[in-house]
Short mmCIF file of C-alpha atoms in Angstrom, two decimals:
data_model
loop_
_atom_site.label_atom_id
_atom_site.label_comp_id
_atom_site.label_asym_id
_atom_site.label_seq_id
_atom_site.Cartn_x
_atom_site.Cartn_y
_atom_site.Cartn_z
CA UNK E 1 16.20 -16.31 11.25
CA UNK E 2 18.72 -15.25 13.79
CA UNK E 3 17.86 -11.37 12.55
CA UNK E 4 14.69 -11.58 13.27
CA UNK E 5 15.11 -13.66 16.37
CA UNK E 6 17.56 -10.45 17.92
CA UNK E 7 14.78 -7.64 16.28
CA UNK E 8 11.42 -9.05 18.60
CA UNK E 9 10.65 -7.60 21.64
CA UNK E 10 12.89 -6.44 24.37
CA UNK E 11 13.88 -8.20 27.25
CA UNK E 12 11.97 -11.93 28.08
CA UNK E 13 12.11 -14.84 25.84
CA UNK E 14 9.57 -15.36 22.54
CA UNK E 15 6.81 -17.52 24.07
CA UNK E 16 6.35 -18.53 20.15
CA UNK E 17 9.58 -20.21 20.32
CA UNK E 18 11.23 -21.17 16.92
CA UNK E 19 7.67 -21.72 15.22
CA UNK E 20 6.51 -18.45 16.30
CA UNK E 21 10.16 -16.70 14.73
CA UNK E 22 9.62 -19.18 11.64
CA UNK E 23 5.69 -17.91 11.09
CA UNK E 24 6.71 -14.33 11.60
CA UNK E 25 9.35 -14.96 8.43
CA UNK E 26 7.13 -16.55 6.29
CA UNK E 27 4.73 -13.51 7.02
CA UNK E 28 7.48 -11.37 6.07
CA UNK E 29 8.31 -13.38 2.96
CA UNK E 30 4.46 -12.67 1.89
CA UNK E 31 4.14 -9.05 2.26
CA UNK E 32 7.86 -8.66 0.94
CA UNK E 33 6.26 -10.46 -1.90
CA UNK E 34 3.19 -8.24 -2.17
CA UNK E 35 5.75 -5.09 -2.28
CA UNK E 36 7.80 -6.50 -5.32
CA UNK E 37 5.34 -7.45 -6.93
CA UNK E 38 2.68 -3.80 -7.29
CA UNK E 39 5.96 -1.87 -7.53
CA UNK E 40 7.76 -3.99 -9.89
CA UNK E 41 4.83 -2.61 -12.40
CA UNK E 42 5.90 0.91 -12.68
CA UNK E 43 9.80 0.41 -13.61
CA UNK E 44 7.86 -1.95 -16.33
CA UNK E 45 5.48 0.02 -17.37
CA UNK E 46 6.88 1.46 -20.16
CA UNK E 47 8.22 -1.75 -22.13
CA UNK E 48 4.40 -2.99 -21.42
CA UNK E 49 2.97 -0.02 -22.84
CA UNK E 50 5.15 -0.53 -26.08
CA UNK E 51 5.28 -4.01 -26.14
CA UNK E 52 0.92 -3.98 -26.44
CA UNK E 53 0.15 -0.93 -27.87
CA UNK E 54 -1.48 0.64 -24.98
CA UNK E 55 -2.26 4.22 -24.37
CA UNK E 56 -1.12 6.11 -21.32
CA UNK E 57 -4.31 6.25 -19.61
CA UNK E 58 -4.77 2.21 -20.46
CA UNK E 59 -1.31 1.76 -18.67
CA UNK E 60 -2.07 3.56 -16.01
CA UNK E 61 -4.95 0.56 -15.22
CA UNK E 62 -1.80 -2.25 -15.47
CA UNK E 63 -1.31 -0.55 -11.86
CA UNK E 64 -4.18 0.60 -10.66
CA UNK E 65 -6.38 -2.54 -11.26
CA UNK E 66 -4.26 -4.22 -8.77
CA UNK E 67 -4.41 -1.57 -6.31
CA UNK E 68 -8.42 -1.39 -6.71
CA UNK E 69 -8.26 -4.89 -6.91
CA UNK E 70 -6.43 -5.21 -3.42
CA UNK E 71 -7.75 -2.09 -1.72
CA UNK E 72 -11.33 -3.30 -2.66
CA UNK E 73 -11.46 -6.49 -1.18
CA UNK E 74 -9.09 -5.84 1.97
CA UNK E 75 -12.57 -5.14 4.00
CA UNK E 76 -13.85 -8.77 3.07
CA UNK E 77 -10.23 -10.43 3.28
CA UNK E 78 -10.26 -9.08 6.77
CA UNK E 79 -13.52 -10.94 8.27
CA UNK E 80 -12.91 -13.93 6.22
CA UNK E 81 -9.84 -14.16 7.87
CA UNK E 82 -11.76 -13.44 11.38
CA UNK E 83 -14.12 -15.77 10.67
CA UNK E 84 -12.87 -18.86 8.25
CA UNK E 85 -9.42 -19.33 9.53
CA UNK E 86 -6.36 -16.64 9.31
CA UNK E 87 -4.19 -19.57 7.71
CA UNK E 88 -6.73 -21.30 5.68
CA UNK E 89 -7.38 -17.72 4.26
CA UNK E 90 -4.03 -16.99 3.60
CA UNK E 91 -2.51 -20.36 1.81
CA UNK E 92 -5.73 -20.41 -0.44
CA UNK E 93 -5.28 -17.12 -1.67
CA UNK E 94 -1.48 -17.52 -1.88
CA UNK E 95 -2.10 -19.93 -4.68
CA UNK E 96 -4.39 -17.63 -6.00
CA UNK E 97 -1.23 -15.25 -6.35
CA UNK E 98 0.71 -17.43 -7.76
CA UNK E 99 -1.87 -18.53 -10.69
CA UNK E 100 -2.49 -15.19 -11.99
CA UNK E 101 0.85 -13.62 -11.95
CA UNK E 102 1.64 -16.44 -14.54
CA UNK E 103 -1.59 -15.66 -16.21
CA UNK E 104 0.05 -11.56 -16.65
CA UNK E 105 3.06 -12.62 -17.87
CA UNK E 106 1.75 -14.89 -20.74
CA UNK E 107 -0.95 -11.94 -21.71
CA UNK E 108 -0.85 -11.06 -24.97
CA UNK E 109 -3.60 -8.27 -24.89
CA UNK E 110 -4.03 -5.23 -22.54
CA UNK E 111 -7.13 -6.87 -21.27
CA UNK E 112 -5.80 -10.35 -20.22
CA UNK E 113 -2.93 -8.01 -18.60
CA UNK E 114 -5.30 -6.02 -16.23
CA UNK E 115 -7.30 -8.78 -15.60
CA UNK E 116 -4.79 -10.76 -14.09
CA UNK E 117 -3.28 -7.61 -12.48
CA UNK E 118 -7.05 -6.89 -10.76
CA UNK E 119 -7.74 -10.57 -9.91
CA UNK E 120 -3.76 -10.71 -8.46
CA UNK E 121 -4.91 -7.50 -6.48
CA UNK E 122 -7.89 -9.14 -4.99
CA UNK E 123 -6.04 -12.41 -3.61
CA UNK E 124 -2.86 -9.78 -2.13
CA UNK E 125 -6.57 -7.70 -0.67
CA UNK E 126 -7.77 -11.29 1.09
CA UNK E 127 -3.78 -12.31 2.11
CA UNK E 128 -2.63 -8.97 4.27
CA UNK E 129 -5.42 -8.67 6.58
CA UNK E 130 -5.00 -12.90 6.92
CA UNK E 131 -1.03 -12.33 7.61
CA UNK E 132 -1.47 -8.98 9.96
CA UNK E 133 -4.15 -10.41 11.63
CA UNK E 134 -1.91 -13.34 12.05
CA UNK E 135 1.27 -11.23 14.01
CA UNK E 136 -1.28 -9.08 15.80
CA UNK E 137 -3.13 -12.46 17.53
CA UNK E 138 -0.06 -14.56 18.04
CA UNK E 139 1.94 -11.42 19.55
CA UNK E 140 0.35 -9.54 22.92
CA UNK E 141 -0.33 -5.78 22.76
CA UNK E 142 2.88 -4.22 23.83
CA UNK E 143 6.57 -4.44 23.41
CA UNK E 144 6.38 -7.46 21.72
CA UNK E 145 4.01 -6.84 18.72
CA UNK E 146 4.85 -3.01 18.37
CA UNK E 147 8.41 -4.60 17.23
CA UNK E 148 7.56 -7.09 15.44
CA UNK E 149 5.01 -4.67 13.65
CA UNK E 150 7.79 -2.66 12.92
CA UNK E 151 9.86 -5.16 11.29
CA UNK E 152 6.62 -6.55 9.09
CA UNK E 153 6.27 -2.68 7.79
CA UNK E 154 9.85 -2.46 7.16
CA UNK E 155 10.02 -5.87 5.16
CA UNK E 156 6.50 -4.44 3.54
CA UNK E 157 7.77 -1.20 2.46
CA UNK E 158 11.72 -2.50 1.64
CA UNK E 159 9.88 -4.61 -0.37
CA UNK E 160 8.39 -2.28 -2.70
CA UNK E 161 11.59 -0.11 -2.65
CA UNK E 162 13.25 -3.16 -4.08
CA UNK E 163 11.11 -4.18 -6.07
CA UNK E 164 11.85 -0.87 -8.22
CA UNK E 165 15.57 -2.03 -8.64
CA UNK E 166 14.13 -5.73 -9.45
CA UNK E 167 11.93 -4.52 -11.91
CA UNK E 168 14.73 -2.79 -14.19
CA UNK E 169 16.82 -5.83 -14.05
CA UNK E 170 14.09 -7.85 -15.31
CA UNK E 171 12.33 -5.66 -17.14
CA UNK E 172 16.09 -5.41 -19.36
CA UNK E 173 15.79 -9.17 -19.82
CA UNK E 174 11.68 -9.04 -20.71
CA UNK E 175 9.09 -7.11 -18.92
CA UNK E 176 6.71 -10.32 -18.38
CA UNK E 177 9.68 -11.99 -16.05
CA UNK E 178 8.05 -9.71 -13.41
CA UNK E 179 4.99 -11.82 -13.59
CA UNK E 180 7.22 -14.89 -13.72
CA UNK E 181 9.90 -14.00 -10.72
CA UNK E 182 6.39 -13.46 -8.43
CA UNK E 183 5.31 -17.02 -9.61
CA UNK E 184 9.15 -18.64 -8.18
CA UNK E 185 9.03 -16.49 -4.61
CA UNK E 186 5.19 -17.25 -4.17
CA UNK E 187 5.94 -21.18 -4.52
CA UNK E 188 8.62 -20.83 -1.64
CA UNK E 189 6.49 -18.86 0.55
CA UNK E 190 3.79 -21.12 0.22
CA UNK E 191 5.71 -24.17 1.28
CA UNK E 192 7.13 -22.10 4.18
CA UNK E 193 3.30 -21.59 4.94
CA UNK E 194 2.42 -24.89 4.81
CA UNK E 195 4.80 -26.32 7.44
CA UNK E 196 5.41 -23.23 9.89
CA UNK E 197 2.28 -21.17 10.25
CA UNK E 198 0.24 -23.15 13.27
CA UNK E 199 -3.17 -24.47 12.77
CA UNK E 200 -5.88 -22.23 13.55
CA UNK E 201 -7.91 -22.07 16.20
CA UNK E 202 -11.48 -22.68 16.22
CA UNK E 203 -12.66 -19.48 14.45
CA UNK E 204 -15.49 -17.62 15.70
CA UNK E 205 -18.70 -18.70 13.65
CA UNK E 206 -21.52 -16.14 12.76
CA UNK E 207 -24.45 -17.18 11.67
CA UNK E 208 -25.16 -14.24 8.86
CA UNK E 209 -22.26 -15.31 6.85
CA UNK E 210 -20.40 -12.60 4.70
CA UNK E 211 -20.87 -9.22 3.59
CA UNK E 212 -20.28 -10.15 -0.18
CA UNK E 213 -22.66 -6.93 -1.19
CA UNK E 214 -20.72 -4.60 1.28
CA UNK E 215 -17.63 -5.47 -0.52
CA UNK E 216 -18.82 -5.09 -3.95
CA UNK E 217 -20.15 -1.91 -3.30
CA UNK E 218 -17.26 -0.57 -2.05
CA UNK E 219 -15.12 -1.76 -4.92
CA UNK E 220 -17.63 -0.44 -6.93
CA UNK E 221 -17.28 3.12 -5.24
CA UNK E 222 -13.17 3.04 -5.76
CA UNK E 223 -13.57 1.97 -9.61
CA UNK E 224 -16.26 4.56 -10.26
CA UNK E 225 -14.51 7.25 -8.57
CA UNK E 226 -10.86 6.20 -10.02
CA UNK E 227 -12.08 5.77 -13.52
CA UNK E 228 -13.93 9.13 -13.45
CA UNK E 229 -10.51 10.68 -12.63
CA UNK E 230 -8.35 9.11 -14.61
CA UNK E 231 -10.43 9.71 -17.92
CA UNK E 232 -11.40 13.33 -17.27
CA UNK E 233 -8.95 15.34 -19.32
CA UNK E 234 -10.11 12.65 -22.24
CA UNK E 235 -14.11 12.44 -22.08
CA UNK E 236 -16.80 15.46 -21.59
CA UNK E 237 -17.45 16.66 -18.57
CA UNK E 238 -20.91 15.57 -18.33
CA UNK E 239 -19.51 12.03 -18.34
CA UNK E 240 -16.97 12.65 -15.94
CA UNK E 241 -19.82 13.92 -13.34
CA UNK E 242 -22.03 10.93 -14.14
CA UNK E 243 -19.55 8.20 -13.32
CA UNK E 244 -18.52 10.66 -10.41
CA UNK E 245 -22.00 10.42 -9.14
CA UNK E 246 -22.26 6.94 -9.59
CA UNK E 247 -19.40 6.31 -7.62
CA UNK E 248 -20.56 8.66 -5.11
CA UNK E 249 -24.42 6.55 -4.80
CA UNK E 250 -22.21 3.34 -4.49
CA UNK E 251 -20.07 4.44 -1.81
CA UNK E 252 -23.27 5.96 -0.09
CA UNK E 253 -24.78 1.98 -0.83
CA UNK E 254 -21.69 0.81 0.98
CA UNK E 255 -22.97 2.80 4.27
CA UNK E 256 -26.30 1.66 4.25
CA UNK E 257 -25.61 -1.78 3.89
CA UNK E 258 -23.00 -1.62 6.70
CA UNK E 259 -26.07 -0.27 8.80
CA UNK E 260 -28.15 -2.33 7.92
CA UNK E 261 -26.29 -6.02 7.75
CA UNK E 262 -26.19 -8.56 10.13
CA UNK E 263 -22.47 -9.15 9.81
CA UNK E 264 -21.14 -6.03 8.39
CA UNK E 265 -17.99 -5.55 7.15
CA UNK E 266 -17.39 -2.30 8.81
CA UNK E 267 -19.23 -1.74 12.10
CA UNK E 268 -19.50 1.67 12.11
CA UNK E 269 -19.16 2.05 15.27
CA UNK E 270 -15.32 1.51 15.54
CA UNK E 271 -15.13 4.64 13.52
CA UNK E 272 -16.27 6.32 16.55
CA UNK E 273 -11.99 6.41 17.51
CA UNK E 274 -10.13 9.33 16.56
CA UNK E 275 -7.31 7.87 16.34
CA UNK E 276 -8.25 4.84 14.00
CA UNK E 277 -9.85 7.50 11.79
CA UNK E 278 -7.15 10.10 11.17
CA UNK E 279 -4.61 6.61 10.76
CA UNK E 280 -6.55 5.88 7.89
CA UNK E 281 -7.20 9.50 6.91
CA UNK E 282 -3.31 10.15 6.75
CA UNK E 283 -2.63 6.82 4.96
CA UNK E 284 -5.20 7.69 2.42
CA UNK E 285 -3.33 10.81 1.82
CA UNK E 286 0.34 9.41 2.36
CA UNK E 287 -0.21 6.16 -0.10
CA UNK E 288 -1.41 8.40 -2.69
CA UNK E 289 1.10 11.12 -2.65
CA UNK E 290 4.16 7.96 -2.61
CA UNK E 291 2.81 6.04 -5.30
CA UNK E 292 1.70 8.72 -7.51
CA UNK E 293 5.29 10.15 -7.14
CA UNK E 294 7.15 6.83 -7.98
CA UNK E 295 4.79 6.44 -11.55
CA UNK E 296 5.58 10.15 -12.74
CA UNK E 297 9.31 9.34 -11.63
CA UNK E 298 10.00 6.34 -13.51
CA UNK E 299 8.11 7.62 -16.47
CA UNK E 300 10.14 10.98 -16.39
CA UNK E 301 13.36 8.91 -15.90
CA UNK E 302 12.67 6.91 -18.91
CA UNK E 303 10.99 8.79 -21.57
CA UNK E 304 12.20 12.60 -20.70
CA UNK E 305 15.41 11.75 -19.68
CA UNK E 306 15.95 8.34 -21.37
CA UNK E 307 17.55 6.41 -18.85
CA UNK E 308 16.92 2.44 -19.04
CA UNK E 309 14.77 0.38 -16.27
CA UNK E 310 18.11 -0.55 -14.74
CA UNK E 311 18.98 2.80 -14.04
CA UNK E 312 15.55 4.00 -13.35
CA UNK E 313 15.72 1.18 -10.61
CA UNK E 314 19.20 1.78 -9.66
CA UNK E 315 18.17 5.75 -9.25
CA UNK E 316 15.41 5.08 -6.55
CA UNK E 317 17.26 2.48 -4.77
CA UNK E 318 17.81 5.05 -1.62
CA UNK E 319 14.20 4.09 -1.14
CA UNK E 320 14.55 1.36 0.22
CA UNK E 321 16.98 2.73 2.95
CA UNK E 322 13.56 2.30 5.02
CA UNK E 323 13.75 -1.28 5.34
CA UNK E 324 17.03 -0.89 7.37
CA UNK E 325 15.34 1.99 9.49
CA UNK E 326 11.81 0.60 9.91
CA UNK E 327 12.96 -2.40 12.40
CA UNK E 328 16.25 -0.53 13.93
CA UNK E 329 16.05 3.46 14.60
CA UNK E 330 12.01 3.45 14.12
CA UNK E 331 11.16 1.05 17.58
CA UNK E 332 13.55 3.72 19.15
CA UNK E 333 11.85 6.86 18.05
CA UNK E 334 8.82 5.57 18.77
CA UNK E 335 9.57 4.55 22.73
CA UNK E 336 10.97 7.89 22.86
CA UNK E 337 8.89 10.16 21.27
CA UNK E 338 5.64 8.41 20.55
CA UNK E 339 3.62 7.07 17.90
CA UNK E 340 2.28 10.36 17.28
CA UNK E 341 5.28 12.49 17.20
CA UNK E 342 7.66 10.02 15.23
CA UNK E 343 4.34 10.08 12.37
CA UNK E 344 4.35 14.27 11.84
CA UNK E 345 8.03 14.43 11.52
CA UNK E 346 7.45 11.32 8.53
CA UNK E 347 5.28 13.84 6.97
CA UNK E 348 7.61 16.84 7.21
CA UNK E 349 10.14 14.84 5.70
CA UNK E 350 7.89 14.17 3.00
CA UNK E 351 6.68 17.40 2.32
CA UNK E 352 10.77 18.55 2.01
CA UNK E 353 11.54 15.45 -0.24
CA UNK E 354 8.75 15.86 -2.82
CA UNK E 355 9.03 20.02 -2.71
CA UNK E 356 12.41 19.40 -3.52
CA UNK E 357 11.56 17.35 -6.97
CA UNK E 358 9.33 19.52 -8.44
CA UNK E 359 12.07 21.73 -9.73
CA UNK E 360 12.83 18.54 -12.25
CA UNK E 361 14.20 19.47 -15.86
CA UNK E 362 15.17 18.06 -18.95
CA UNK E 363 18.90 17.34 -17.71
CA UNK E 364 18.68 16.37 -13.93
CA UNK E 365 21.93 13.93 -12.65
CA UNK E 366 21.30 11.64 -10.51
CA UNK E 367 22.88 13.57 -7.87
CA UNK E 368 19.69 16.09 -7.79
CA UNK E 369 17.43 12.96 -7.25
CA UNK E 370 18.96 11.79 -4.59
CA UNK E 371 18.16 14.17 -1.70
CA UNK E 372 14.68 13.41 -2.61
CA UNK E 373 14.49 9.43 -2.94
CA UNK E 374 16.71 9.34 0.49
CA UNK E 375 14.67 11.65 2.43
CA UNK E 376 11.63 9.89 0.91
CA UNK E 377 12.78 6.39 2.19
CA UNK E 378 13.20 8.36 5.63
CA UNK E 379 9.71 9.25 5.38
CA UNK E 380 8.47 6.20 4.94
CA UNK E 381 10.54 4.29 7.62
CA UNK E 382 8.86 7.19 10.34
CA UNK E 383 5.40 7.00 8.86
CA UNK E 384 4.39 3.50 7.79
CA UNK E 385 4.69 1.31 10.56
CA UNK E 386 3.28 3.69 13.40
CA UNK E 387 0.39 4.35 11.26
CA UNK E 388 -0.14 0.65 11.38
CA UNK E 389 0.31 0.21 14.89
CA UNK E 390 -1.82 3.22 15.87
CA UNK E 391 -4.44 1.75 13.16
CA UNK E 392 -4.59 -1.76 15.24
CA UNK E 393 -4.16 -1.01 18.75
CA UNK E 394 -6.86 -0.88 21.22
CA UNK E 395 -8.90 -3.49 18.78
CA UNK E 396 -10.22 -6.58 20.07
CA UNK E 397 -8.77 -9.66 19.16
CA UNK E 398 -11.91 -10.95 17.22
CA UNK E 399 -11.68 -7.57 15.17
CA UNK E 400 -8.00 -7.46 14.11
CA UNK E 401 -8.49 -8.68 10.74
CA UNK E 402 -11.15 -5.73 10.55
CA UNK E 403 -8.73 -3.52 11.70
CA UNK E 404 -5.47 -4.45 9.23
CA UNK E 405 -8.23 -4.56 6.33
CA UNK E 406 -9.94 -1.08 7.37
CA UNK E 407 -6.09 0.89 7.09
CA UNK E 408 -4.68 -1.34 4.31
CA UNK E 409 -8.17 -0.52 1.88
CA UNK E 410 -7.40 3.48 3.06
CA UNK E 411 -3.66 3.08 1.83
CA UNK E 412 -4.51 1.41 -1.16
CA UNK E 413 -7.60 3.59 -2.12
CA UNK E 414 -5.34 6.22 -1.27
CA UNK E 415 -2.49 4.45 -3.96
CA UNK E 416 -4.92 4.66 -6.48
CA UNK E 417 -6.25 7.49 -6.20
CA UNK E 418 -3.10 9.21 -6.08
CA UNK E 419 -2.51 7.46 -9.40
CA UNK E 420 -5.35 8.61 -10.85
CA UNK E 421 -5.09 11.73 -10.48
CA UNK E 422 -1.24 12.61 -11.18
CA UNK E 423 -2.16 10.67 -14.57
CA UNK E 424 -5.68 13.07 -15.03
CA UNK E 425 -3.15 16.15 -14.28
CA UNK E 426 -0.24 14.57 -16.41
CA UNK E 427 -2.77 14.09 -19.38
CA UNK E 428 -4.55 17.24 -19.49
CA UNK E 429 -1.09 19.37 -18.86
CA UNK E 430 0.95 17.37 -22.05
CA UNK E 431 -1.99 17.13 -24.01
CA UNK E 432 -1.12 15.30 -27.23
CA UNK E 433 2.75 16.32 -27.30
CA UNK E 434 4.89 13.80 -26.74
CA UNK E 435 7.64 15.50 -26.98
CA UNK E 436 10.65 15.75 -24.05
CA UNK E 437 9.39 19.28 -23.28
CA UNK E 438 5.45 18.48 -23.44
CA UNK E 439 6.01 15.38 -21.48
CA UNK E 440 7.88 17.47 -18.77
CA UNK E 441 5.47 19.57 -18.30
CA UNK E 442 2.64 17.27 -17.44
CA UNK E 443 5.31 15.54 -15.13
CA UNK E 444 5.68 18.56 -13.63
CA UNK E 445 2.19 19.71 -13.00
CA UNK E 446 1.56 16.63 -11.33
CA UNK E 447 4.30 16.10 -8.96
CA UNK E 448 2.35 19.32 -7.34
CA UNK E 449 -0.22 16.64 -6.02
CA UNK E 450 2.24 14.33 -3.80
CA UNK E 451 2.68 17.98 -1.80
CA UNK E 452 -0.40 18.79 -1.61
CA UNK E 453 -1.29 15.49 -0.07
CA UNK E 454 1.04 15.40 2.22
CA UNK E 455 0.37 18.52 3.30
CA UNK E 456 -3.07 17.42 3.42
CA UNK E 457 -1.10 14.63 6.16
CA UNK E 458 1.19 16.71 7.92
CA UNK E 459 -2.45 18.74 9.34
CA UNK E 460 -3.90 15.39 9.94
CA UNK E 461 -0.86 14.03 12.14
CA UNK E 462 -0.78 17.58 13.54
CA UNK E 463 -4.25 17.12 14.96
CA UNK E 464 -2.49 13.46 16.13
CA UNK E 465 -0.17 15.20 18.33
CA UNK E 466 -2.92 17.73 20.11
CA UNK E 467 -5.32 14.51 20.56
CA UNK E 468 -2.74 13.24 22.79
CA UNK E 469 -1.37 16.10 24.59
CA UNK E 470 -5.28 16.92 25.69
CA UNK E 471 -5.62 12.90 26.85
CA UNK E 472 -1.64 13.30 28.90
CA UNK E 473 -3.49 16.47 30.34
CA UNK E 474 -6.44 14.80 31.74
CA UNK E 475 -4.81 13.08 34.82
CA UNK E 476 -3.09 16.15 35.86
CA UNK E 477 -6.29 18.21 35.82
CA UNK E 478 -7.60 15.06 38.01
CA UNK E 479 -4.76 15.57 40.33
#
């Protein structure tokens, strides 16, 4: 507690007082949760895969129906939390969690697997708007919730970084303990929930209810689209288009019934900001280009160069070097240097740290890894939390849940997305050879698609920087 106590805001006492430090924990304890617990998945992948039979493109759904799952309800998770009750939201579907984790570890079939993966997704979708939501009504624009922000990114992302090394330990014991370990953490944040997040207050009522066909359309729109990806270098084209199209008409659904609803999950007009739009544009492009990296890593780790989960683990562990720098040097950079600024040099980083791994061969020591996964974990520690902060600031208080939902549904569209295609790419490279050097190759066509998204970023944070030099340029043209 006393870490976190030293990390808030600068000068001034917390107003929260020990509850406040206590909720902010707990918060932390849930998203560190939520990290393990998608990237847990990929170290395990493998064992899962052999364990139940399961093709590659099947696998590939272990992850990405949790990431669908999540980003597709995000939107809804964020007004229910608006509108219900931030902490009534986010204990219920903490139990949620908790049931079907235990449901994934004692599936026995592929399908049980990514159903409890999907419906695991959906509760993490309806808990991180409820717990961001939480930190950015309880702490005032400012000082005070830019750090504390920061330190709820760093847990976030330190948290999947960790969860890589987790994941190889357990998955060397049996992959379904990383269902089970969830389960034990989820049962001890919930009873840190239950006695130190405050009551809520009286939430604002609306008398249209919820957008339940808003949200199923645009979890309709992600499926369609992801699916049509991931099976296109296995099905005929013309199918590929169709459920293309489909998920095309769906998304295009989603915007009418945004116009046209009483209580819309998205007004549209808060897409009218710049700067909330290219957040979500670059973590679109930044979530898929990071997790699409870490599932061809793993897999090239362990079935091209043979390595176990513990080492595949053990190799990325310089990830999580952004958890250190997310609530220390990041708060420093950014009161320097800006939001803005601190963002593009994230994405520079990146572009140097996954340039530099797609020269990967047959033999590569882990001392030719490492410049990448530590420049990576740089990356993420510059990028993550001021995209977050940029994404929430300026929004009014009754629209923060919106807000958190809006750029956590762009990361995690952008997560599976990213997945999807590095497995389309992966497939249609490799083919039906198996073999160290066919698998290598796919590996290597698709690590070309983390660059070109962030490259894709680095122009979008570029336009970032020349938004804000015009607005700095405004008063002195007043002058």
């Amino acid at each position: 507690m006393s870490a976190v106590q030293a990390s808030l805001p600068d000068g001034g006492t917390d107003r929260l007082g020990r509850r406040g430090r206590g909720m902010l924990i707990v918060l932390c304890g849930a998203i560190f949760l939520e990290g393990i617990d998608a990237s847990m998945m990929n170290v395990a992948l493998p064992s899962m895969q052999d364990d139940l039979d399961m093709s590659p493109s099947t696998a590939q759904w272990v992850v990405s129906a949790y990431i669908l799952g999540y980003g597709g309800f995000m939107l809804l998770g964020g007004r229910v939390a608006d509108l219900v009750g931030r902490r009534r939201t986010f204990l219920f579907w903490l139990v949620v969690f908790l049931a079907f984790s235990g449901l994934g570890g004692l599936a026995t079939t592929p399908w049980v697997l990514i159903l409890s993966r999907f419906v695991t997704g959906v509760a993490a979708g309806f808990l991180t708007p409820a717990g961001l939501s939480l930190i950015t009504t309880n702490f005032a624009e400012g000082p005070r919730r830019t750090r504390a922000l920061l330190i709820y990114a760093g847990i976030a992302s330190g948290g999947f970084s960790f969860g890589l090394v987790l994941g190889g330990l357990l998955t060397a014991a049996d992959w379904r303990w990383v269902f089970f370990a969830p389960v034990i953490l989820t049962a001890v944040v919930l009873a840190g929930a239950v006695r130190l997040i405050p009551p809520d207050r009286r939430p604002e009522r609306s008398p249209h209810g919820f957008d339940v066909a808003g949200a199923v359309a645009v979890t309709a729109a992600m499926l369609l689209v992801v699916y049509a990806v991931v099976r296109a270098a296995e099905v005929p084209v013309a199918e590929t288009v169709v459920v293309g199209a489909a998920g095309i008409v769906a998304l295009v659904a989603f915007v009418v019934i945004e116009h046209r609803s009483a209580a819309p999950l998205i007004r549209l007009g808060v897409l009218r900001s710049g700067a909330l739009v290219r957040a979500n544009l670059a973590a679109i492009l930044y979530g898929g280009a990071f997790f699409g990296f870490v599932l061809i890593t793993t897999l090239y780790l362990q079935q091209v160069r043979g390595w176990s989960p513990i080492q595949t683990g053990l190799a990325v562990l310089a990830v999580s070097i952004d958890a250190i720098l997310s609530p220390t040097l990041t708060p420093h950079l950014v009161r320097r240097f800006g939001n803005a600024r601190v963002i593009f040099g994230g994405f520079l980083l990146a572009v140097l740290a996954y340039a530099l791994f797609l020269r990967i061969d047959v033999d590569w020591t882990y001392a030719a890894i490492l410049p990448t996964v530590f420049l990576l974990g740089l990356s993420f520690s510059l990028v993550y939390g001021p995209l977050t902060i940029t994404a929430t600031a300026g929004i009014a208080g009754k629209d923060q849940g919106l807000a958190g939902g809006l750029f956590n549904t762009s990361f995690q569209f952008g997560a599976a997305l990213g997945l999807a295609v590095v497995t389309a790419v992966s497939i249609a490279v490799a083919g039906t050879d198996t073999s160290r050097a066919g698998l290598l190759a796919g590996y290597r066509a698709a690590l070309v698609v983390p660059v070109v998204a962030v490259v894709l970023g680095t122009v979008v944070a570029a336009l970032g920087l020349s938004a804000n030099r015009r607005r700095d340029e405004v008063p002195t043209r007043g002058a």
